[in-house]
RNA sequence: GCCUGGGUAGCUCAGUCGGUAGAGCAGCGCAUUCGUAAUGCGCAGGUCAGGAGUUCGAAUCUCCUCCCAGGCUCCA
């Protein structure tokens, strides 16, 4: 028998008998690896463990505790889910079941339009566990497209996928099937699934999974096509990893801004107002005010001018802008006034700023002209889309529009991106990447030349920023491409924050112009940009980022002063008054209940500094400092020293926890 | 908008078989005067989301509406 050489990831070479598979390779390397192996990567391509290797192949053995490995076992677990559902609902149609972040899902259409309920998850999970215990192999077979169609003739979704590959209608399905070859994996004679693979060798390699929830999902993500029943699950390489993930979910839940918003008395959604309409309570209002004031200051320094516009307008404005044509569904229905005139609540601020630009003749000497407004807009979001403060129907954008010349555009965009990132960093976010969204086919206005120029300019600016750049093909607005700044928060989730959109169209639609040095009229370029996105959403993201522990400069209550006994209350008030003079938000809790109880309440309210003052402090004009997140209180801190510490921390936007962490 | 689940005091939740509502925390009152995360006693607090129906009787069963959650779709 001849011998082949294969190369391992570390560059070393192993000789194997010809016809050996990755399974044998793993065994040759070590028994531990042989035991852990679930799949292989051969020359970069993911394959089953038993696929024969060839001379010169570069081979990586895939084990469960890796990104690729988890992907494989999640996908395999999805197959087990499908088998379990088909056992429990004979005649069910199964559609697709990919692995996703942290888990997998599978979509089904049950016989007679039946639907899963939450209680079904337990039953299904039990069947899945018995399938795992049955130690079923995943056996790969390959068929022609015709054979595949015959094999799955009772499974309309599978037939559509296979047929789609045949006629090239759905290129993404080529991944599902693999070129002109239809591959399947059979676990038992009764159950096989169309699949590119690879899979774990046997179901006994699975087991650390949990079905999470049922949901509806449209076939092929298309609202007009049938809605399928989707089951989501999570799956991991070990019991510990699964448990850690579930703990992580609980952590995220504790940070949920809706929960913290209620607990910390920041805002609420009174049922009387309707979905997606919030009221901000005094503490939430303070956070908002601080955010807005800081933003205003930065915008003044950044050369912006401040404008204002009304909340309602005649339909004409949005006919001109094109919003009524594209987004009428997302706007509140019009109010009809007695002369038959239709008025709309504004979903956007840009047309108003356009009118301000047009209010008089503009000179090139005024450009770039930057108009800023905290503009409150109303959008009729679908009822199922509203979510806490992150998706609301009434929201305030930190919206600005920059009018400039074509020549100024690149520089202006580049300065703008720096401005954006600087402001976001001031709020404590500093892990960013950019996304470039390009022309949406079929719903874009404007010429190819304009779009190409706009995309090229934005692309250059994005690349020059030196951040990771992700392309989002077709994700732009109807009037222009956009850069969005994505930020990772403290627990690694990413949020789309600022957007910068380049717009050649709106100035044309409004016939805006300026007089240039050549004494002729030229068309300005318009840049739309929002840094927070909306104040509401940005606040929600910050609350979750900080788990409610807002940096001192943003905290609604920065300091609480507690006298030990009520004869210390006078001094407590003196301390508070001195701090108030420094602009600090401070309150005094009178000594009519036990100290421990008052401290506990302040801690639960996440107040950055609790000051305790007693006999010694009154005598020596000191305070006891109990800082949020600190293990031990500091006794006898000179009041003047504490004031200056706090002044510095607030001015620098520091957060006590963050500074202690370093 | 669609699918699944939910809505009981300000909050977290109990409420059995259909028999007319309960706890803890928070709030209020009184007492307590205390050095770093819960002092004691008392009081008050509910159209059981809203409406209709079945029933002698509905928080509980049925239907409709509103609102919330998790998804799908959408997101200028």
XYZ file of C-alpha atoms (C1' of nucleotides) in Angstrom:
738
model
C 0.000 0.000 0.000
C 1.326 3.382 -0.916
C 1.821 6.216 1.508
C 0.664 9.857 1.391
C 2.053 12.878 3.207
C -0.237 15.497 4.725
C 0.665 18.735 6.403
C -0.569 19.780 9.853
C -1.331 23.347 10.939
C 2.033 23.651 12.720
C 3.785 22.868 9.417
C 4.834 19.372 10.356
C 4.209 16.501 7.951
C 2.612 13.153 8.685
C 2.721 10.052 6.527
C -0.422 7.970 6.275
C -1.536 4.954 4.310
C -3.195 5.954 1.071
C -6.940 6.096 1.529
C -6.675 7.247 5.115
C -9.160 9.794 6.368
C -8.844 12.622 8.845
C -10.117 10.202 11.456
C -7.020 8.065 11.011
C -4.850 11.156 10.994
C -6.298 12.238 14.315
C -5.711 8.771 15.737
C -2.119 8.877 14.520
C -1.566 12.194 16.277
C -2.990 11.133 19.600
C -5.801 9.343 21.327
C -7.074 12.523 22.930
C -7.428 14.215 19.555
C -8.986 11.085 18.063
C -11.556 11.206 20.803
C -12.306 14.924 20.365
C -12.281 15.098 16.575
C -15.641 15.875 14.945
C -14.684 17.163 11.498
C -11.700 18.321 9.484
C -10.573 21.236 7.423
C -8.752 20.021 4.323
C -6.991 22.736 2.338
C -9.289 25.212 4.049
C -12.460 23.335 3.180
C -14.588 21.951 5.977
C -15.307 18.220 5.528
C -16.454 15.146 7.365
C -13.929 13.223 9.395
C -14.125 10.136 7.201
C -13.433 11.821 3.849
C -10.268 10.273 2.334
C -7.191 12.496 2.317
C -4.815 13.029 -0.578
C -1.102 13.482 -0.822
C -0.086 17.073 -0.051
C -3.327 18.033 1.720
C -3.116 20.590 4.493
C -5.302 19.221 7.253
C -6.668 20.705 10.470
C -8.603 18.432 12.796
C -11.702 20.231 14.041
C -12.639 19.786 17.702
C -15.814 21.013 19.402
C -14.200 23.740 21.502
C -13.453 26.009 18.551
C -15.514 28.416 16.476
C -15.573 26.012 13.543
C -16.243 23.050 15.803
C -19.148 24.708 17.560
C -20.533 25.601 14.173
C -20.460 21.967 13.108
C -22.055 20.654 16.249
C -24.753 23.337 16.206
C -25.591 22.432 12.654
C -25.693 18.747 13.543
C -27.896 19.507 16.530
C -30.283 21.288 14.150
C -30.577 18.031 12.193
C -31.411 16.174 15.392
C -34.077 18.785 16.067
C -35.571 18.198 12.628
C -35.574 14.452 13.135
C -37.287 14.847 16.510
C -39.955 17.129 15.060
C -40.607 14.713 12.202
C -40.972 11.903 14.687
C -43.496 13.841 16.733
C -45.320 15.385 13.755
C -45.259 12.829 10.941
C -45.769 14.589 7.641
C -44.190 17.851 8.800
C -42.271 19.773 6.161
C -38.809 20.911 7.111
C -37.110 23.855 5.500
C -33.694 25.048 6.634
C -31.721 24.659 9.824
C -28.443 26.544 9.987
C -26.107 27.225 12.852
C -26.195 30.799 14.085
C -24.389 32.806 16.735
C -24.558 30.764 19.972
C -26.830 28.116 18.528
C -29.041 27.043 15.698
C -32.619 27.070 14.458
C -34.784 24.983 12.201
C -37.893 26.070 10.288
C -40.900 23.799 9.847
C -44.384 23.733 8.411
C -46.470 21.364 10.514
C -49.333 19.273 9.099
C -52.737 20.978 8.990
C -51.154 24.302 9.854
C -50.414 23.143 13.396
C -48.135 25.354 15.463
C -45.577 24.773 18.138
C -46.355 26.009 21.591
C -43.806 26.604 24.324
C -44.816 23.356 25.975
C -43.778 21.441 22.876
C -40.148 22.399 23.445
C -39.826 19.990 26.371
C -41.313 17.111 24.379
C -39.083 17.817 21.417
C -36.027 18.116 23.601
C -36.745 14.739 25.171
C -36.946 13.098 21.746
C -33.726 14.846 20.751
C -31.974 13.420 23.797
C -33.113 9.946 22.913
C -31.812 10.435 19.351
C -28.474 11.473 20.829
C -28.519 8.390 23.047
C -29.230 6.202 20.003
C -25.769 7.071 18.714
C -26.964 7.579 15.144
C -24.317 8.075 12.454
C -24.430 11.001 10.010
C -23.995 9.222 6.649
C -23.253 11.354 3.638
C -24.542 10.506 0.137
C -24.419 12.413 -3.109
C -27.051 12.525 -5.826
C -27.751 14.272 -9.090
C -30.249 17.105 -9.043
C -32.892 14.836 -10.626
C -32.325 12.180 -7.983
C -32.463 14.813 -5.279
C -35.803 16.081 -6.538
C -37.177 12.529 -6.468
C -35.763 11.819 -3.020
C -37.414 14.902 -1.479
C -40.560 14.924 -3.599
C -42.746 15.139 -0.474
C -40.763 18.061 0.912
C -41.697 21.211 -0.988
C -39.090 23.436 0.672
C -36.302 20.996 -0.107
C -37.546 20.687 -3.691
C -37.494 24.459 -4.035
C -33.918 24.586 -2.760
C -32.738 21.814 -5.090
C -34.589 23.202 -8.088
C -33.253 26.637 -7.292
C -29.707 25.345 -7.489
C -30.448 23.696 -10.810
C -31.654 26.888 -12.451
C -29.363 29.182 -10.503
C -32.303 31.128 -9.117
C -30.955 31.275 -5.595
C -27.185 31.445 -5.562
C -27.114 31.209 -1.777
C -28.633 27.722 -2.039
C -25.543 26.536 -3.836
C -23.984 26.555 -0.393
C -26.787 24.424 0.939
C -26.340 21.863 -1.795
C -22.902 22.282 -3.303
C -22.691 22.940 -7.035
C -24.647 20.543 -9.209
C -24.357 17.738 -6.685
C -27.055 17.211 -4.104
C -25.605 15.927 -0.863
C -27.623 14.467 1.963
C -26.967 13.216 5.442
C -28.942 10.250 6.695
C -29.157 9.440 10.376
C -31.580 6.546 10.033
C -33.329 5.029 7.045
C -36.314 7.170 8.009
C -34.528 10.463 8.357
C -32.217 12.195 5.993
C -31.684 15.848 5.291
C -30.464 17.809 2.370
C -27.188 19.318 3.470
C -23.747 20.346 2.398
C -22.269 19.271 5.705
C -20.048 18.520 7.347
C -21.452 16.861 10.416
C -20.204 15.214 13.537
C -19.662 11.460 13.020
C -22.493 10.492 15.322
C -25.284 11.998 17.386
C -23.578 10.856 20.557
C -21.098 13.695 20.049
C -23.930 16.134 20.746
C -25.902 16.782 23.862
C -25.026 20.120 25.464
C -27.958 21.937 23.964
C -31.193 23.555 25.024
C -34.206 24.586 22.988
C -34.848 28.226 23.699
C -38.021 29.430 22.031
C -40.447 29.133 19.189
C -41.011 31.901 16.699
C -42.633 32.525 13.373
C -40.347 33.120 10.432
C -41.203 33.767 6.824
C -39.967 31.289 4.259
C -36.923 32.827 2.625
C -37.393 35.851 4.860
C -40.143 37.097 2.594
C -43.217 38.610 4.208
C -45.347 37.540 1.254
C -44.407 33.870 1.531
C -45.705 31.330 4.039
C -44.819 31.813 7.651
C -42.998 28.818 9.069
C -42.593 27.698 12.650
C -39.069 28.254 13.836
C -37.431 26.686 16.860
C -34.307 28.320 18.278
C -31.786 26.406 20.320
C -28.367 26.913 21.780
C -25.631 24.261 21.691
C -22.126 24.021 23.142
C -19.174 21.723 23.393
C -19.553 21.036 27.097
C -21.915 21.279 29.994
C -19.794 24.113 31.404
C -19.886 26.110 28.165
C -23.661 25.735 27.982
C -24.025 26.822 31.596
C -21.718 29.797 31.018
C -23.822 30.868 28.068
C -27.012 30.707 30.101
C -25.360 32.785 32.828
C -24.308 35.281 30.169
C -27.919 35.578 29.051
C -28.949 36.313 32.624
C -26.256 38.979 32.848
C -27.552 40.629 29.697
C -31.029 40.521 31.164
C -29.865 42.304 34.299
C -28.474 45.070 32.113
C -31.646 45.379 30.087
C -32.386 49.092 29.897
C -36.113 48.491 30.201
C -35.612 46.763 33.517
C -33.045 49.305 34.759
C -35.179 52.153 33.465
C -38.009 51.053 35.747
C -35.777 50.137 38.701
C -33.859 53.408 38.540
C -36.985 55.466 37.862
C -35.633 56.834 34.580
C -38.530 56.476 32.159
C -41.704 54.530 31.502
C -44.105 53.622 28.737
C -47.550 54.496 30.057
C -50.157 52.306 28.436
C -52.283 55.390 27.832
C -49.733 56.694 25.331
C -49.541 53.664 23.076
C -46.667 51.498 21.943
C -43.245 53.011 21.504
C -44.040 56.277 23.280
C -41.991 56.961 26.393
C -42.061 59.551 29.134
C -38.829 60.478 30.881
C -38.944 60.826 34.639
C -36.773 63.389 36.430
C -33.745 61.080 36.733
C -33.948 59.913 33.142
C -34.542 63.516 32.192
C -31.311 64.473 33.927
C -29.330 61.887 31.984
C -30.902 63.164 28.778
C -30.188 66.762 29.604
C -26.543 66.028 30.379
C -26.193 64.084 27.129
C -27.812 66.857 25.138
C -25.913 69.665 26.801
C -22.625 67.954 26.193
C -23.534 67.281 22.592
C -24.570 70.911 22.060
C -21.266 72.146 23.415
C -19.319 69.860 21.120
C -21.387 70.937 18.140
C -20.846 74.605 18.879
C -17.119 73.915 18.986
C -17.427 71.895 15.787
C -18.795 74.840 13.806
C -22.469 73.890 13.807
C -25.299 76.371 13.892
C -28.515 75.633 15.713
C -31.884 75.575 14.027
C -35.416 74.513 14.913
C -38.362 73.220 12.973
C -41.993 72.315 13.710
C -43.349 68.803 14.287
C -45.997 68.911 11.580
C -46.044 70.050 8.018
C -48.145 69.987 4.886
C -47.825 66.894 2.717
C -46.111 68.920 0.026
C -42.795 68.953 1.878
C -42.554 65.175 1.984
C -43.794 64.878 -1.573
C -40.891 67.034 -2.643
C -38.394 65.144 -0.482
C -39.633 61.796 -1.744
C -40.376 60.411 1.721
C -44.083 60.056 1.024
C -43.310 58.059 -2.060
C -40.989 55.645 -0.257
C -42.043 55.634 3.358
C -45.726 56.541 3.586
C -46.288 53.224 5.405
C -43.854 54.265 8.090
C -45.460 57.665 8.652
C -48.407 58.460 10.869
C -51.498 58.979 8.732
C -52.173 62.604 7.806
C -54.405 65.007 9.671
C -56.899 66.584 7.361
C -57.633 70.192 8.197
C -60.816 72.021 7.227
C -59.541 73.421 3.955
C -58.746 69.853 2.843
C -55.075 70.349 3.449
C -53.165 67.266 4.665
C -50.643 67.669 7.467
C -48.128 65.025 8.524
C -46.148 64.473 11.692
C -42.542 64.709 10.590
C -40.579 61.471 10.288
C -37.396 63.330 9.284
C -35.815 66.717 9.822
C -33.879 67.040 6.611
C -36.519 68.718 4.427
C -36.914 71.451 7.038
C -33.211 72.133 7.096
C -33.333 72.217 3.335
C -35.933 74.986 3.541
C -33.749 76.935 5.946
C -30.939 76.682 3.419
C -33.278 77.944 0.733
C -34.706 80.759 2.840
C -32.375 83.161 1.098
C -29.707 83.125 -1.528
C -26.558 81.313 -0.370
C -22.966 82.076 -1.195
C -20.092 79.621 -1.444
C -18.506 81.704 1.297
C -21.057 80.262 3.757
C -20.173 76.651 2.995
C -19.829 74.243 4.603
C -23.022 75.256 6.364
C -23.764 72.943 9.260
C -27.270 72.997 10.769
C -27.971 71.103 13.959
C -31.226 70.339 15.699
C -32.426 67.964 18.374
C -35.360 67.155 16.160
C -38.207 65.069 17.496
C -39.690 62.851 14.825
C -42.538 60.361 14.717
C -42.518 57.128 12.801
C -45.305 54.612 12.640
C -43.169 51.568 13.372
C -44.902 48.227 12.931
C -46.394 47.137 16.219
C -44.116 44.116 16.451
C -41.019 46.206 15.859
C -41.127 48.522 18.856
C -38.682 47.634 21.582
C -37.934 49.604 24.735
C -36.142 52.839 23.962
C -34.220 51.325 21.066
C -37.153 51.242 18.670
C -39.821 53.796 19.437
C -42.469 55.733 17.581
C -41.547 59.137 18.933
C -37.841 59.921 19.152
C -35.384 62.764 19.121
C -32.541 62.715 16.647
C -29.335 64.645 17.210
C -29.701 65.526 13.610
C -27.588 67.774 11.472
C -27.293 68.506 7.798
C -24.184 69.840 6.236
C -24.398 71.744 2.970
C -21.139 71.897 1.097
C -19.568 71.935 -2.338
C -18.474 68.825 -4.192
C -14.887 69.902 -3.618
C -15.370 70.221 0.132
C -17.231 66.958 0.503
C -14.317 64.556 1.065
C -12.601 66.731 3.640
C -15.858 67.496 5.388
C -16.718 63.800 5.626
C -13.333 62.931 6.948
C -13.475 65.676 9.618
C -16.974 64.560 10.439
C -15.946 60.964 11.030
C -13.272 62.138 13.474
C -15.809 64.348 15.183
C -18.212 61.424 15.508
C -15.675 59.027 16.944
C -14.407 61.662 19.358
C -17.873 62.313 20.712
C -18.685 58.618 21.090
C -15.419 58.085 22.957
C -16.370 60.878 25.354
C -19.403 58.802 26.270
C -17.172 55.854 27.083
C -17.513 53.808 23.922
C -14.229 53.059 22.229
C -14.407 49.792 20.330
C -15.665 50.616 16.844
C -15.927 49.339 13.326
C -17.452 50.941 10.274
C -20.037 49.716 7.837
C -20.385 51.085 4.335
C -23.895 50.716 2.912
C -24.235 50.990 -0.826
C -26.933 51.637 -3.392
C -30.185 49.780 -2.773
C -31.105 48.220 -6.095
C -34.651 48.952 -7.152
C -35.339 51.716 -4.678
C -32.628 54.235 -5.356
C -33.021 57.593 -7.051
C -30.313 59.433 -8.972
C -27.883 58.645 -11.713
C -25.236 55.931 -11.746
C -22.500 58.589 -11.929
C -23.723 60.296 -8.779
C -24.002 57.034 -6.881
C -20.582 55.903 -8.013
C -19.014 59.172 -6.951
C -20.835 59.187 -3.626
C -19.894 55.584 -2.856
C -16.286 56.131 -3.895
C -15.955 59.245 -1.732
C -17.527 57.638 1.318
C -15.482 54.493 0.791
C -12.245 56.484 0.747
C -13.159 58.312 3.915
C -14.090 55.066 5.630
C -10.891 53.335 4.619
C -8.760 56.267 5.743
C -10.280 56.077 9.228
C -8.109 53.047 9.911
C -10.941 51.066 11.453
C -12.263 47.687 10.425
C -14.640 48.229 7.502
C -17.554 45.956 6.616
C -19.425 46.262 3.339
C -23.217 46.252 3.463
C -24.223 45.881 -0.159
C -27.561 47.492 -0.997
C -28.060 48.847 2.519
C -28.012 52.550 1.660
C -30.898 55.025 1.788
C -32.867 55.721 -1.372
C -31.066 59.018 -1.806
C -27.508 58.010 -1.009
C -24.944 55.659 0.520
C -23.994 55.779 4.180
C -21.269 54.994 6.653
C -22.466 53.693 9.952
C -20.366 53.505 13.058
C -20.842 50.267 14.946
C -19.756 50.120 18.582
C -19.091 47.112 20.779
C -20.385 47.512 24.313
C -19.049 46.262 27.622
C -20.380 42.744 27.082
C -19.304 42.496 23.466
C -22.562 43.228 21.705
C -22.466 45.550 18.748
C -24.822 48.434 18.168
C -25.250 50.571 15.107
C -24.792 54.118 16.323
C -23.935 57.055 14.149
C -24.795 57.258 10.508
C -23.315 59.565 7.916
C -25.194 59.740 4.633
C -24.086 61.424 1.487
C -26.956 62.845 -0.514
C -26.838 64.326 -4.015
C -30.576 63.933 -4.522
C -32.384 66.047 -1.964
C -30.712 69.306 -3.090
C -31.879 68.521 -6.624
C -35.407 67.701 -5.565
C -35.578 71.005 -3.715
C -33.644 72.847 -6.421
C -31.216 74.206 -3.871
C -28.294 76.252 -5.070
C -25.532 78.568 -3.978
C -23.615 81.201 -5.890
C -19.993 80.251 -6.398
C -16.959 82.418 -7.089
C -17.670 82.078 -10.814
C -20.916 83.994 -10.174
C -22.931 80.986 -11.349
C -25.440 78.912 -9.396
C -24.265 75.498 -8.279
C -25.946 72.602 -6.540
C -24.744 71.927 -2.977
C -24.107 68.441 -1.608
C -25.997 67.456 1.506
C -24.599 65.283 4.295
C -27.072 63.812 6.764
C -25.664 62.726 10.053
C -26.813 61.693 13.523
C -24.268 60.721 16.140
C -26.421 59.311 18.897
C -28.824 58.192 16.240
C -31.618 59.039 18.589
C -31.213 60.322 22.115
C -33.535 57.587 23.397
C -31.701 54.733 21.760
C -28.267 56.046 22.664
C -29.329 56.399 26.263
C -30.564 52.805 26.221
C -27.235 51.618 24.851
C -25.300 53.573 27.481
C -27.500 52.226 30.284
C -26.780 48.669 29.138
C -23.104 49.396 28.496
C -22.700 50.673 32.057
C -25.246 48.273 33.568
C -26.954 51.360 34.992
C -23.750 52.596 36.677
C -23.583 55.800 34.694
C -20.274 57.636 34.874
C -20.405 60.313 37.515
C -20.783 63.147 35.026
C -23.973 61.537 33.686
C -25.413 60.141 36.918
C -28.755 61.654 37.889
C -27.635 61.721 41.546
C -23.914 62.155 41.891
C -23.570 62.370 45.658
C -25.750 61.527 48.650
C -24.743 62.883 52.056
C -25.781 60.994 55.197
C -25.387 62.203 58.742
C -24.746 59.415 61.229
C -27.183 60.957 63.769
C -29.636 63.734 63.261
C -27.368 66.198 65.032
C -25.032 65.713 62.025
C -27.712 66.758 59.562
C -26.652 70.426 59.713
C -23.127 69.545 58.680
C -24.494 67.170 56.016
C -26.377 70.128 54.578
C -23.228 72.269 54.641
C -21.347 69.586 52.722
C -24.200 69.285 50.225
C -24.384 73.005 49.801
C -20.652 73.270 49.085
C -20.938 70.535 46.459
C -24.037 72.091 44.982
C -22.003 75.251 44.578
C -19.589 73.215 42.474
C -22.474 72.215 40.217
C -22.742 68.736 41.684
C -26.131 66.991 41.852
C -26.308 66.171 45.543
C -28.945 65.359 48.120
C -29.088 64.765 51.857
C -30.866 61.813 53.464
C -31.889 62.831 56.962
C -30.957 60.582 59.853
C -34.439 59.367 60.696
C -33.722 55.778 59.795
C -30.663 53.585 60.356
C -27.470 54.486 58.530
C -27.128 51.030 56.990
C -30.568 51.287 55.523
C -29.855 54.685 53.958
C -26.545 53.450 52.551
C -28.205 50.400 51.099
C -30.829 52.499 49.358
C -28.216 54.824 47.858
C -26.203 51.813 46.669
C -29.249 50.267 45.035
C -29.839 53.579 43.305
C -26.269 53.311 41.952
C -25.242 56.713 43.310
C -21.515 57.198 42.547
C -20.608 58.640 45.966
C -22.221 58.146 49.347
C -20.743 60.507 51.923
C -21.192 59.624 55.582
C -20.521 62.342 58.138
C -20.319 61.902 61.909
C -18.765 63.482 64.996
C -15.175 63.368 63.740
C -16.133 64.865 60.390
C -18.001 67.790 61.906
C -14.931 68.626 63.977
C -12.309 68.287 61.254
C -14.424 69.217 58.195
C -13.974 65.857 56.553
C -16.266 63.261 54.961
C -16.390 59.478 54.832
C -16.369 58.505 51.167
C -18.181 55.353 50.102
C -17.649 55.157 46.351
C -19.746 53.001 44.049
C -17.975 49.745 43.296
C -15.350 50.238 46.036
C -14.838 47.542 48.618
C -14.033 49.734 51.593
C -15.164 53.211 52.490
C -12.528 55.891 53.023
C -12.747 57.663 56.360
C -11.697 61.210 57.157
C -11.272 62.601 53.648
C -10.826 66.364 53.705
C -13.926 67.998 52.247
C -11.908 70.343 50.031
C -9.909 67.416 48.723
C -13.064 65.458 47.905
C -14.512 68.481 46.098
C -11.476 68.856 43.908
C -11.320 65.113 43.180
C -14.921 65.183 42.106
C -14.455 68.318 39.987
C -11.633 66.618 38.114
C -13.502 63.371 37.635
C -16.585 65.115 36.277
C -14.596 67.403 33.993
C -12.681 64.441 32.593
C -15.841 62.374 32.223
C -14.190 59.740 34.353
C -16.004 56.868 35.912
C -14.825 55.727 39.344
C -15.143 52.041 38.457
C -13.247 52.482 35.231
C -10.399 54.368 36.851
C -10.126 51.809 39.625
C -10.122 48.956 37.138
C -6.864 50.124 35.594
C -48.423 43.420 10.303
C -47.426 37.879 11.265
C -46.031 33.570 14.865
C -45.473 32.051 20.134
C -45.994 33.383 25.209
C -47.755 36.822 28.799
C -50.744 41.058 31.775
C -53.130 39.932 39.754
C -51.081 46.339 44.706
C -45.752 51.134 42.634
C -42.184 46.451 42.064
C -41.424 40.886 42.391
C -44.802 37.154 42.669
C -48.701 33.403 45.158
C -53.827 32.440 44.356
C -55.871 24.599 44.409
C -61.806 22.229 41.631
C -65.269 28.484 39.174
C -67.233 30.311 45.560
C -65.938 37.225 45.556
C -57.848 38.717 46.780
C -52.676 37.321 49.522
C -47.129 37.812 50.741
C -42.374 40.302 50.533
C -40.275 44.864 49.105
C -41.563 49.994 48.182
C -45.147 54.022 50.251
C -47.475 56.572 54.571
C -47.721 57.253 60.249
C -45.499 56.625 65.026
C -41.460 55.125 67.805
C -36.056 54.431 67.192
C -30.446 58.466 66.861
C -27.449 54.647 64.800
C -19.884 55.238 61.629
C -20.694 52.284 56.065
C -25.742 47.381 51.950
C -32.309 45.951 55.340
C -34.666 49.067 63.273
C -39.532 47.931 65.184
C -44.795 48.436 65.282
C -48.961 50.039 62.709
C -51.740 51.803 58.366
C -53.092 52.219 53.603
C -52.892 50.245 48.871
C -56.536 46.052 43.669
C -62.619 47.739 38.112
C -57.329 40.778 38.896
C -55.293 45.165 31.472
C -60.367 46.659 29.216
C -65.069 44.944 27.173
C -68.639 41.171 26.066
C -70.367 36.159 26.922
C -71.243 31.283 29.720
C -72.741 30.567 34.947
C -76.600 31.065 40.879
C -71.513 32.770 41.088
C -65.563 34.366 36.908
C -58.774 36.563 38.583
C -59.978 31.357 37.062
C -63.896 29.088 31.188
C -65.048 31.444 25.883
C -64.670 35.568 22.385
C -63.028 40.564 21.093
C -59.829 44.801 22.055
C -55.496 47.103 24.304
C -50.596 46.610 26.126
C -45.889 43.801 27.003
C -41.980 40.017 25.800
C -39.205 36.739 22.242
C -38.772 36.041 17.044
C -39.932 37.098 11.527
C -40.562 41.256 8.328
C -39.358 46.456 8.262
C -36.002 50.472 9.839
C -35.706 57.260 5.547
